[in-house]
Coordinates of N, CA and C in Angstrom, one line a residue:
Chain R
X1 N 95.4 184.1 -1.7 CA 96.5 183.6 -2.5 C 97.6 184.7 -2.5
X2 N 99.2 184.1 -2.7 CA 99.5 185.4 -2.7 C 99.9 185.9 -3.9
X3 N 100.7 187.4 -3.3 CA 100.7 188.7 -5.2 C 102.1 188.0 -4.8
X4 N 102.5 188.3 -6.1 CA 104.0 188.3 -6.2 C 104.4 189.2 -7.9
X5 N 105.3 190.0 -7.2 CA 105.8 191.0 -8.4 C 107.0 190.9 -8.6
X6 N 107.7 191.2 -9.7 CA 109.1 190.6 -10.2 C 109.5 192.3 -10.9
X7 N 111.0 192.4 -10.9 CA 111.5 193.5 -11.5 C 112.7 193.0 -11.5
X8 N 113.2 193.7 -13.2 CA 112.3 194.1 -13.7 C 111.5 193.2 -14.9
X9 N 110.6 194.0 -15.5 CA 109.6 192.7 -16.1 C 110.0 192.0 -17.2
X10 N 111.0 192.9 -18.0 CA 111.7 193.0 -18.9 C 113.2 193.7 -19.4
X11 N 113.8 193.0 -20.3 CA 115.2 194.3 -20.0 C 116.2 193.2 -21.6
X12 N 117.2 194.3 -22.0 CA 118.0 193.9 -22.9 C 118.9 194.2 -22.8
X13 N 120.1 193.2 -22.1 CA 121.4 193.3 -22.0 C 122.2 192.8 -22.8
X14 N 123.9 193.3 -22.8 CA 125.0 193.1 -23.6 C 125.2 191.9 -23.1
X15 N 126.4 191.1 -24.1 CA 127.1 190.1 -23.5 C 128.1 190.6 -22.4
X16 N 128.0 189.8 -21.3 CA 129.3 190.0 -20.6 C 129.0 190.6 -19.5
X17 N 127.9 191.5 -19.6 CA 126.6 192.3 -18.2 C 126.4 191.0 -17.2
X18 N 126.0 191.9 -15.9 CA 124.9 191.0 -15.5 C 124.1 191.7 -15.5
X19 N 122.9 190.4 -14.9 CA 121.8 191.3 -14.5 C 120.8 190.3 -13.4
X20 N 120.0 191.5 -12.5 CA 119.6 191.0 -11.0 C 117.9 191.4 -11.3
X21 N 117.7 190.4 -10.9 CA 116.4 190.3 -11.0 C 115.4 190.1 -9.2
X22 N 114.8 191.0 -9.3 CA 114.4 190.8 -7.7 C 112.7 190.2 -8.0
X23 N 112.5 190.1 -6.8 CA 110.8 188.7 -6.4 C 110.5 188.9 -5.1
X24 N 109.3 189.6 -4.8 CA 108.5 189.8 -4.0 C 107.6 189.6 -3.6
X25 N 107.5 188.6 -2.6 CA 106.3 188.6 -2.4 C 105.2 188.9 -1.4
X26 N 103.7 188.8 -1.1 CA 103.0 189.8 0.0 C 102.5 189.2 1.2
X27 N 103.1 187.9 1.4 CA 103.5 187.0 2.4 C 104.7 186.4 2.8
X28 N 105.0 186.0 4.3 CA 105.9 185.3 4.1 C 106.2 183.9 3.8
X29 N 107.3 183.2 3.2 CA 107.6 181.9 2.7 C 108.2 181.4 3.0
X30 N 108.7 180.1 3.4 CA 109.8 179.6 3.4 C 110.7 179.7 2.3
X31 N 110.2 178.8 1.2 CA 110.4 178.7 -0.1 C 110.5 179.3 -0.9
X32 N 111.4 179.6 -1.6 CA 111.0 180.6 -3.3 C 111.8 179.5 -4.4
X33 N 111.0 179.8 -5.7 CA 112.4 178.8 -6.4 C 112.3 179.4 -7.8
X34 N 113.4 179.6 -8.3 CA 113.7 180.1 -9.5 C 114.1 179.3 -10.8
X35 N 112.7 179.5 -11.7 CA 113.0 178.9 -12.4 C 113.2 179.7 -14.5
X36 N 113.6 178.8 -15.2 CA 114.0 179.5 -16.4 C 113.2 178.4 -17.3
X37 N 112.5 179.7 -18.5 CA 112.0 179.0 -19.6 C 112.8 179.7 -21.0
X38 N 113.4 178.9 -21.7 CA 114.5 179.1 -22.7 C 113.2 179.5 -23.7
X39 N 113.0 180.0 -25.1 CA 112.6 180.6 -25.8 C 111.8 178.9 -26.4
X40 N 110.9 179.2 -26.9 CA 109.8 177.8 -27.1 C 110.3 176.8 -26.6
X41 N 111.1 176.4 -24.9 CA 110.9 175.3 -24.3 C 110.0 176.1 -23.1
X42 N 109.7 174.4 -22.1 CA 109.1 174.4 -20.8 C 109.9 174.9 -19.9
X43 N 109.7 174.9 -18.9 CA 109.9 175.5 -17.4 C 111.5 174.5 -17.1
X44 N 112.2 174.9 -16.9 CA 113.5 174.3 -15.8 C 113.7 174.8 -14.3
X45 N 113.9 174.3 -13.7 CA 113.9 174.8 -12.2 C 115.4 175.0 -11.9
X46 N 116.4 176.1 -11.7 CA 116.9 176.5 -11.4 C 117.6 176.7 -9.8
X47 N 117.4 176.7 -9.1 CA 117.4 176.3 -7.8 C 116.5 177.1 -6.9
X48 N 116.5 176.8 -5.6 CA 115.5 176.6 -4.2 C 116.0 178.0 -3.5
X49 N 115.5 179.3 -3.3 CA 116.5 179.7 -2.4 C 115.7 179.8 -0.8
X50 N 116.7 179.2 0.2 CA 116.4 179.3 1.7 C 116.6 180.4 2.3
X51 N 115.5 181.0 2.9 CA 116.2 181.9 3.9 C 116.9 181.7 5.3
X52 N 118.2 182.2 5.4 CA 119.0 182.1 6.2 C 120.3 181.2 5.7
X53 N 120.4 180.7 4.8 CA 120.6 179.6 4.3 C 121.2 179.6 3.0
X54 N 122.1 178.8 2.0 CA 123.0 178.8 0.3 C 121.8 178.3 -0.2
X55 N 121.6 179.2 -1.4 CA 120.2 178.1 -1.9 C 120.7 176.7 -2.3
X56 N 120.2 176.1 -3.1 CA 120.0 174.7 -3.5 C 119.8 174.6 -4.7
X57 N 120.8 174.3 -5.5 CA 120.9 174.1 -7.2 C 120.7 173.1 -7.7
X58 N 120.0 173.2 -9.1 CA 119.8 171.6 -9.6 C 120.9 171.5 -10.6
X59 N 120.8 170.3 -11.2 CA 122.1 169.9 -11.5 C 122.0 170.8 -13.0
X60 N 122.8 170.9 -13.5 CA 123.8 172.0 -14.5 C 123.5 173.5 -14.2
X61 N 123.1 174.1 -13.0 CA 123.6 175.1 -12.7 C 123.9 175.6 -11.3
X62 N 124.8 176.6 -11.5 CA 126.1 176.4 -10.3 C 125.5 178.3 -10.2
X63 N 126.3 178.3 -8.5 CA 126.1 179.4 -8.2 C 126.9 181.0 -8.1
X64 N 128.0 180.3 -9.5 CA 128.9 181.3 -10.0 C 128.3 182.0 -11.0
X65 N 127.5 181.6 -11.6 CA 126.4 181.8 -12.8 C 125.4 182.5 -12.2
X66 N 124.6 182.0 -11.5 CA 123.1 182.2 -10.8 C 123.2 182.6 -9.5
X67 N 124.2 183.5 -8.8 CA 123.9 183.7 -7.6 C 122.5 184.3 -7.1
X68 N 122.6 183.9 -5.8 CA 120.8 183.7 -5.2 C 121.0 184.5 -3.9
X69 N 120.1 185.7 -3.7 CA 120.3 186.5 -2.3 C 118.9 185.8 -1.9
X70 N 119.1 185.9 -0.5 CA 117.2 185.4 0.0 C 117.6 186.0 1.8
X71 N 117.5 187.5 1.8 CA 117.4 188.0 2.6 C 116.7 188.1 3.8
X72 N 115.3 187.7 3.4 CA 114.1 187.3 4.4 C 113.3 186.9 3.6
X73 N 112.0 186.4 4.4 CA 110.8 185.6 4.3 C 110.2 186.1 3.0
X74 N 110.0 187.2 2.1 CA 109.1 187.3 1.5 C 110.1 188.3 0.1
X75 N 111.4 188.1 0.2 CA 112.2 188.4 -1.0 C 113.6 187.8 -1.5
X76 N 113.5 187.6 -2.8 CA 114.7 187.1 -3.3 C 115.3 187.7 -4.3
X77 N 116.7 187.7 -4.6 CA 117.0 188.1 -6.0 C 117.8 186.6 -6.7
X78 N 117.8 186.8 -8.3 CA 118.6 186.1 -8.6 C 119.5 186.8 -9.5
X79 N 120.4 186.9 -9.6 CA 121.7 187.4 -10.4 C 122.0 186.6 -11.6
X80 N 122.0 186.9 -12.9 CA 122.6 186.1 -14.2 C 123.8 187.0 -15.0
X81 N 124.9 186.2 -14.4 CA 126.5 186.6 -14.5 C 127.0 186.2 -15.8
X82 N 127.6 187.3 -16.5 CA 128.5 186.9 -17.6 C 127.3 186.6 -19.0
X83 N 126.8 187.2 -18.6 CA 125.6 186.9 -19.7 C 126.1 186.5 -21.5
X84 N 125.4 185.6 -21.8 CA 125.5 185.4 -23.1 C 124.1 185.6 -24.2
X85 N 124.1 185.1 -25.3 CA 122.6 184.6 -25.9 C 122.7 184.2 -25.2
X86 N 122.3 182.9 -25.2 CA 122.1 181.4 -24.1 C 121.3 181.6 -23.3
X87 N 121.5 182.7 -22.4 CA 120.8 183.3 -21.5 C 119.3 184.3 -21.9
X88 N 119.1 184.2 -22.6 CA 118.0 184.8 -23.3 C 117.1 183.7 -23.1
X89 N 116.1 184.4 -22.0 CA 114.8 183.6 -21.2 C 114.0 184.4 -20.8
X90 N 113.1 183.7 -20.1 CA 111.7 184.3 -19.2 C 112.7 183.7 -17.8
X91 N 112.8 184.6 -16.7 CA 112.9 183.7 -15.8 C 111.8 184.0 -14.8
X92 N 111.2 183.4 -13.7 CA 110.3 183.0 -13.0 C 110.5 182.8 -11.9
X93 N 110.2 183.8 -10.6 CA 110.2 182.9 -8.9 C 108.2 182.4 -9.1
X94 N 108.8 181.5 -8.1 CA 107.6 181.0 -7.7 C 108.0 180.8 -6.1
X95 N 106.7 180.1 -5.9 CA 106.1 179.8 -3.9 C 105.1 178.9 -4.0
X96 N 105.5 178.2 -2.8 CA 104.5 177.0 -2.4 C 103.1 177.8 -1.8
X97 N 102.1 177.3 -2.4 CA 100.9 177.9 -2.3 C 99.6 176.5 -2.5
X98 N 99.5 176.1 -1.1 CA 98.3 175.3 -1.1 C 98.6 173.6 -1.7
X99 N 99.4 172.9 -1.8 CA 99.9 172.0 -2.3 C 100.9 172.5 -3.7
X100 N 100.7 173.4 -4.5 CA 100.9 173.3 -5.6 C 101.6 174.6 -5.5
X101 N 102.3 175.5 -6.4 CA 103.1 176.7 -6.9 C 102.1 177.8 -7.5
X102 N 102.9 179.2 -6.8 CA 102.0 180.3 -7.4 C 103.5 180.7 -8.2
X103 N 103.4 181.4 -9.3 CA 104.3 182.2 -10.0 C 103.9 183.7 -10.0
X104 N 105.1 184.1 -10.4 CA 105.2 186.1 -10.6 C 105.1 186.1 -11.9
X105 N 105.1 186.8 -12.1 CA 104.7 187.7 -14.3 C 105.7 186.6 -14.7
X106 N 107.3 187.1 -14.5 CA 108.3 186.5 -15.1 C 109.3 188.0 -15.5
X107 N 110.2 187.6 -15.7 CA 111.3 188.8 -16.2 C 112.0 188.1 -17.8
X108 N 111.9 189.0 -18.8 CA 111.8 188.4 -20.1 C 113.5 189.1 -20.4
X109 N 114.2 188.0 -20.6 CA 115.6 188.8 -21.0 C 115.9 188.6 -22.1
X110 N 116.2 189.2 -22.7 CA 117.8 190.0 -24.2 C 118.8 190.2 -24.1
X111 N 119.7 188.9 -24.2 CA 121.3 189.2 -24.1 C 121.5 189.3 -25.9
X112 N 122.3 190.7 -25.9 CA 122.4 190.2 -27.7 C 124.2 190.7 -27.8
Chain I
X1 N 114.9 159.2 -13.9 CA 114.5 160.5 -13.6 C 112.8 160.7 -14.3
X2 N 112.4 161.7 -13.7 CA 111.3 162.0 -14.2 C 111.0 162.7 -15.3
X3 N 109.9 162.3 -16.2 CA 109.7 162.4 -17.5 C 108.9 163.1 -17.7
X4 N 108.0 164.6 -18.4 CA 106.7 164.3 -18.2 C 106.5 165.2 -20.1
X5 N 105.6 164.5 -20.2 CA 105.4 164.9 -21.7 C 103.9 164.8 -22.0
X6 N 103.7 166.1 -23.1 CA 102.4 166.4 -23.2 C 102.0 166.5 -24.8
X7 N 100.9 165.6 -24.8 CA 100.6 165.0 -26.6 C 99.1 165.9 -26.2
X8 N 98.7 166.6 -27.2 CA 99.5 166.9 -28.3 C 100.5 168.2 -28.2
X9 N 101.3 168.8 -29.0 CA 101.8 169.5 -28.9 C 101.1 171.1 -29.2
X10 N 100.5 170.7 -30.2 CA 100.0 171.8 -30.9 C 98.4 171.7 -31.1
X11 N 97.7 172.4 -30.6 CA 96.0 172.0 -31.5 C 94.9 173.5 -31.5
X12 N 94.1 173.0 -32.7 CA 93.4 174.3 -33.3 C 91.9 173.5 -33.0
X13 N 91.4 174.4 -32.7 CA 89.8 173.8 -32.6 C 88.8 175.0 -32.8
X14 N 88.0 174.6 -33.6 CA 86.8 175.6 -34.1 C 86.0 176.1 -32.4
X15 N 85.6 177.5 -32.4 CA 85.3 177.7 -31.0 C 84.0 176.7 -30.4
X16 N 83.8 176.4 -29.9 CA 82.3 175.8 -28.9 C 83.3 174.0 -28.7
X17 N 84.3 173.5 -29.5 CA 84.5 172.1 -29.2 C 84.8 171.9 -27.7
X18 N 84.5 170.4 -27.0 CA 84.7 170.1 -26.3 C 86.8 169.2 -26.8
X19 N 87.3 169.7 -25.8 CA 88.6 169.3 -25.6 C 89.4 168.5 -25.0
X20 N 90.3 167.7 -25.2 CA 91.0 167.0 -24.1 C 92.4 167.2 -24.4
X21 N 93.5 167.5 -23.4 CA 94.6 167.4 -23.5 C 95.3 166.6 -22.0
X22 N 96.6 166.0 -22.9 CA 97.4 164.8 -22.3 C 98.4 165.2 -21.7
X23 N 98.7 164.7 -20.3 CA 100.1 164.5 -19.8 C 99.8 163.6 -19.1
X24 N 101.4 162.6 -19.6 CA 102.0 161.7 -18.9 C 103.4 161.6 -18.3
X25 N 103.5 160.9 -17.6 CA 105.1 161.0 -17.2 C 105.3 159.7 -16.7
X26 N 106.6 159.5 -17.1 CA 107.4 158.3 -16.8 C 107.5 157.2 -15.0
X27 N 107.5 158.4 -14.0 CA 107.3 157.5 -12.3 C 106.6 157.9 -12.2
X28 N 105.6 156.7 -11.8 CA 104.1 157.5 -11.5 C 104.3 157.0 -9.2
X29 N 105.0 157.4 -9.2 CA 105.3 158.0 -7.7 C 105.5 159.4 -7.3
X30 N 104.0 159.8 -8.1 CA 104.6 161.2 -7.6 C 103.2 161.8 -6.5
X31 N 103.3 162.6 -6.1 CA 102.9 163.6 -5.1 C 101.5 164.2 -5.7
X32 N 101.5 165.5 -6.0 CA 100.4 166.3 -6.4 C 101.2 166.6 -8.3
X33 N 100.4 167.1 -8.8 CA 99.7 167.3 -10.3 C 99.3 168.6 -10.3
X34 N 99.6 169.3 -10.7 CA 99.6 170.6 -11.2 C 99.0 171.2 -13.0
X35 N 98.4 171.7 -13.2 CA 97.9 172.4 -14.6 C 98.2 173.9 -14.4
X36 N 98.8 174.4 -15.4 CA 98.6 176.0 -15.2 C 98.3 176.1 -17.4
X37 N 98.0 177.6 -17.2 CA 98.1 178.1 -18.5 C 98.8 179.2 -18.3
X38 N 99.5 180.0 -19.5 CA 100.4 180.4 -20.3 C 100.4 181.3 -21.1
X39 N 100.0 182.6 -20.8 CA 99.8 183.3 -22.0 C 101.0 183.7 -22.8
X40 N 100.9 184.3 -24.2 CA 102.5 184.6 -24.5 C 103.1 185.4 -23.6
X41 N 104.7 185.1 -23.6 CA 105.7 186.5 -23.1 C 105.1 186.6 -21.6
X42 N 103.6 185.8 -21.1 CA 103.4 186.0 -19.8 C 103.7 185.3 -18.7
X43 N 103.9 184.8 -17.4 CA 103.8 184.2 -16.4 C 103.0 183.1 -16.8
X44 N 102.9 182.0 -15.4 CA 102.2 181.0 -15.1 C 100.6 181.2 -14.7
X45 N 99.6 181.4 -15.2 CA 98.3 180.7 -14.2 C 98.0 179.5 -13.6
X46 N 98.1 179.0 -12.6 CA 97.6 177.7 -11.6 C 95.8 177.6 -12.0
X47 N 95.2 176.4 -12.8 CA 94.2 176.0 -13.4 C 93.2 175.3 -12.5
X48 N 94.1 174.1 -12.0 CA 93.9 173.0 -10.9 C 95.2 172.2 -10.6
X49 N 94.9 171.7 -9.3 CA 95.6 171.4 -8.5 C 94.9 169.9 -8.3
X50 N 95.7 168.6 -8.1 CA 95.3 167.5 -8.1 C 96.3 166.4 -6.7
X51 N 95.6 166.6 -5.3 CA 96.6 166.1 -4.6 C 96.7 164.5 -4.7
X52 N 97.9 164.2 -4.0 CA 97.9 162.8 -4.4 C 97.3 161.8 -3.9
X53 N 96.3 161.9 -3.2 CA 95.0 161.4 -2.6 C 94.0 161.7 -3.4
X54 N 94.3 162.5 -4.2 CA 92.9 163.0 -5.4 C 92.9 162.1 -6.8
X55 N 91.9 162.0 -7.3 CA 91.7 161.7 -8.9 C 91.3 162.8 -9.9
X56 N 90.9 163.2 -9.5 CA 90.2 164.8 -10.2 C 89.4 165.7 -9.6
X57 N 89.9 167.2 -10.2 CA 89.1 168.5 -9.7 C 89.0 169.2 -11.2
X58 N 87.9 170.2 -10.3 CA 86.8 170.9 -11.6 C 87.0 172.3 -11.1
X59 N 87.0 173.0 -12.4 CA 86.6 174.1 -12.0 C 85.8 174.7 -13.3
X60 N 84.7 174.9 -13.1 CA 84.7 175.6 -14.1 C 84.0 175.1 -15.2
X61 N 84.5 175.3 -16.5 CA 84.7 174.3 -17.3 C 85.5 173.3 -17.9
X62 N 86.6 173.5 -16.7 CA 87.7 172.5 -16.8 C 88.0 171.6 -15.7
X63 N 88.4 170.5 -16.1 CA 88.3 169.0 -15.3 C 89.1 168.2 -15.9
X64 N 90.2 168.1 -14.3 CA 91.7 167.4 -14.3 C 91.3 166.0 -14.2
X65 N 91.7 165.4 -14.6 CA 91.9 163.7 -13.9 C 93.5 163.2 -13.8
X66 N 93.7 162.4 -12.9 CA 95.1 162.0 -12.7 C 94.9 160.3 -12.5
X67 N 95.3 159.3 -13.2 CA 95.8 157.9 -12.9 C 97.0 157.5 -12.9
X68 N 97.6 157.6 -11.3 CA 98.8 157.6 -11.4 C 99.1 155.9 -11.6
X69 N 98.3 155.1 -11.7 CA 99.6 153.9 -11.9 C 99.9 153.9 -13.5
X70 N 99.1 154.5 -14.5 CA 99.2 154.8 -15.9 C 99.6 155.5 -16.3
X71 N 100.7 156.8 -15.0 CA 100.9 157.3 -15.2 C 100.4 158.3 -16.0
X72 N 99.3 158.8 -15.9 CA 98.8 160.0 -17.3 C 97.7 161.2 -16.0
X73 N 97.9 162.2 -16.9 CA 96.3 163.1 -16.6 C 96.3 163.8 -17.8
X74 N 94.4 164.1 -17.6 CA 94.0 164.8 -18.8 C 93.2 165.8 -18.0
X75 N 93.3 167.2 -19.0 CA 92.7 167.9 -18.7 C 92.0 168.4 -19.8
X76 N 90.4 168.1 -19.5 CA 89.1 168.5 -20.8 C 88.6 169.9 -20.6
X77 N 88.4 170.2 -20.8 CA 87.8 171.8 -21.2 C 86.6 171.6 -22.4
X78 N 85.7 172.3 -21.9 CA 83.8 172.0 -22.0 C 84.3 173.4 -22.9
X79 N 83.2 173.3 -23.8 CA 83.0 174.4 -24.8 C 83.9 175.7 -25.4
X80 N 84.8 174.9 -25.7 CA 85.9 175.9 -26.0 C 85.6 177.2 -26.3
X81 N 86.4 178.0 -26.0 CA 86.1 179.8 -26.5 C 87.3 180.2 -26.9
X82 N 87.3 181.4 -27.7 CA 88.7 181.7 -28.1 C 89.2 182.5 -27.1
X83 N 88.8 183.0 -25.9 CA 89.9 183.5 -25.0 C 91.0 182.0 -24.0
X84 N 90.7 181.2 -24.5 CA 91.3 179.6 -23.6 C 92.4 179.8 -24.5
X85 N 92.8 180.5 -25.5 CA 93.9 180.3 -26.5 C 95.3 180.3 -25.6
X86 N 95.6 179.4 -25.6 CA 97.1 179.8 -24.3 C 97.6 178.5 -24.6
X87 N 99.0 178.2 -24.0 CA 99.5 177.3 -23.9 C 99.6 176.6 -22.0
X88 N 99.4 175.6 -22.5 CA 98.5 174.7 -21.5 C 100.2 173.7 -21.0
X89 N 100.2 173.9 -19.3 CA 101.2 173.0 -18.8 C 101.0 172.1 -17.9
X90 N 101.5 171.0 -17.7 CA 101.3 170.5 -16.5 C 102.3 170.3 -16.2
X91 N 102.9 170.1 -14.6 CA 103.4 169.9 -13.9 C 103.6 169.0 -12.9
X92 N 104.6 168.1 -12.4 CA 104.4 167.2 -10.8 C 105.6 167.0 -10.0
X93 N 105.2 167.2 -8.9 CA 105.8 167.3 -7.9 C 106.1 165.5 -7.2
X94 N 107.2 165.0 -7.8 CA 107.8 163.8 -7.4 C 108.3 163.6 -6.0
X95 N 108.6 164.4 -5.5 CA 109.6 164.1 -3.5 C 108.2 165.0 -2.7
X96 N 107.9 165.6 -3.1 CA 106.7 166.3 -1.8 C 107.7 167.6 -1.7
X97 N 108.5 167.8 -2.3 CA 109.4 169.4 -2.0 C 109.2 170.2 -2.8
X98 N 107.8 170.6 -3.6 CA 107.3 171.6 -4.2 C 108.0 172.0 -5.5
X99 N 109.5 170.8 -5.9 CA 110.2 171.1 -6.9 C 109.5 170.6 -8.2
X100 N 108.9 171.2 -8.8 CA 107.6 170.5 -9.8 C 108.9 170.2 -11.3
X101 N 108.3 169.5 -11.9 CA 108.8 168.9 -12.6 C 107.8 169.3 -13.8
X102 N 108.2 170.0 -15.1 CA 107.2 170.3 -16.4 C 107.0 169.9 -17.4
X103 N 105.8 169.7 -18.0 CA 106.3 168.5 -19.4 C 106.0 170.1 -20.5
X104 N 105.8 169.7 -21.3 CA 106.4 169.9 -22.8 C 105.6 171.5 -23.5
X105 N 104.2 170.9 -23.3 CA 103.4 172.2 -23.1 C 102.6 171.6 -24.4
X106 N 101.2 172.2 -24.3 CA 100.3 172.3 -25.4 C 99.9 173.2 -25.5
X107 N 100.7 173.9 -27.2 CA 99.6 175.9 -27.6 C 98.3 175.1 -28.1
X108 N 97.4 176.0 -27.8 CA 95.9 176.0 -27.8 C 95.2 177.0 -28.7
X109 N 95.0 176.7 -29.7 CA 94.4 178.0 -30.5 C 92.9 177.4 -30.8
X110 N 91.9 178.5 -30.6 CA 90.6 178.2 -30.2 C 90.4 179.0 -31.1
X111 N 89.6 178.9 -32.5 CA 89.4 179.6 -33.6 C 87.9 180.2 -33.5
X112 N 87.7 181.6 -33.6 CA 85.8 182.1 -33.2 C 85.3 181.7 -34.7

């Protein structure tokens, strides 16, 4: 199965910051997809990032907000621009692993 | 669009009970079925995995079932312990493009 490590794991930013979150993982993938869990909700998926390729966004977020590096097979970053509360989440890469999704820790953010 | 929602929301159970928890979702056209758990403030665990040629897998002391035209799966858990305390997700993958789709979540508190 594979490891996948996220940095950083945690962090507390200002309004108006960004902040870049990188995902690693110890194989290579096609797939990675980034997703966000808002404070006592479920999982939202975020978009798809391809390598070689603009990732793929679901619908209410854009990639002025969420820009998505995906450099090669086994890393991605995702960027959260202009930060607000609002933004105050766990966010999550995952990978197709075996039919179904493996996930990293998560990166736990503090916009205050 | 796809729906997926998980009754109950919340549940306490004295340790040793046998368990069942619910997810359904609205198109039952979907792909593979996914379970993970949830610790707080932590990442995703992958539980079982349920492909769409399958009805149920076991691991353990836990065992998925999926009927997709009733759209539902349950997942029971044999003799509860208080380390299962987590919040419990399911997930499904509706197009075959690994973009899982999450319902609601059930916290699990297993009392010793």
């Amino acid at each position: 199965s594979a490891v996948i490590s996220q940095k950083p794991s945690r962090d507390i930013c200002q309004r108006g910051t960004s902040l870049t979150i990188q995902c690693q993982v110890d194989s290579q993938v096609t797939m990675m997809f980034w997703y966000r869990q808002q404070p006592g909700q479920s999982l939202t998926l975020i978009a798809t990032a391809n390598q070689g390729s603009e990732a793929t966004y679901e619908s209410g977020f854009v990639i002025d907000k969420f820009p998505i590096s995906r450099p090669n097979l086994t890393f991605s970053t995702l960027t959260v621009s202009n930060m607000s509360p609002e933004d105050s989440s766990i966010y999550l890469c995952s990978v197709p692993m075996g039919g179904g999704l493996a996930f990293g820790p998560g990166t736990r953010l503090t916009v205050t | 669009k796809q729906e997926v929602t998980q009754i109950p929301a919340a549940l306490s159970v004295p340790e040793g009970e046998n368990l069942v928890l619910n997810c359904s979702f609205t198109d039952s056209a979907i792909y593979n079925l996914q379970w993970f758990r949830q610790d707080p403030g932590k990442g995703l665990t992958s539980l079982l995995l349920i492909q769409s040629s399958q009805r149920e897998q076991t691991s353990g002391r836990l065992n998925a079932s999926l009927d997709k035209s009733s759209g539902r799966s349950t997942l029971y858990i044999a003799a509860s312990q208080p380390g299962d305390s987590a919040t419990y997700l399911c997930a499904v993958d509706t197009s075959g493009t690994y973009k899982y789709i999450f319902g609601t979540g059930t916290r699990l508190k297993v009392l010793a």
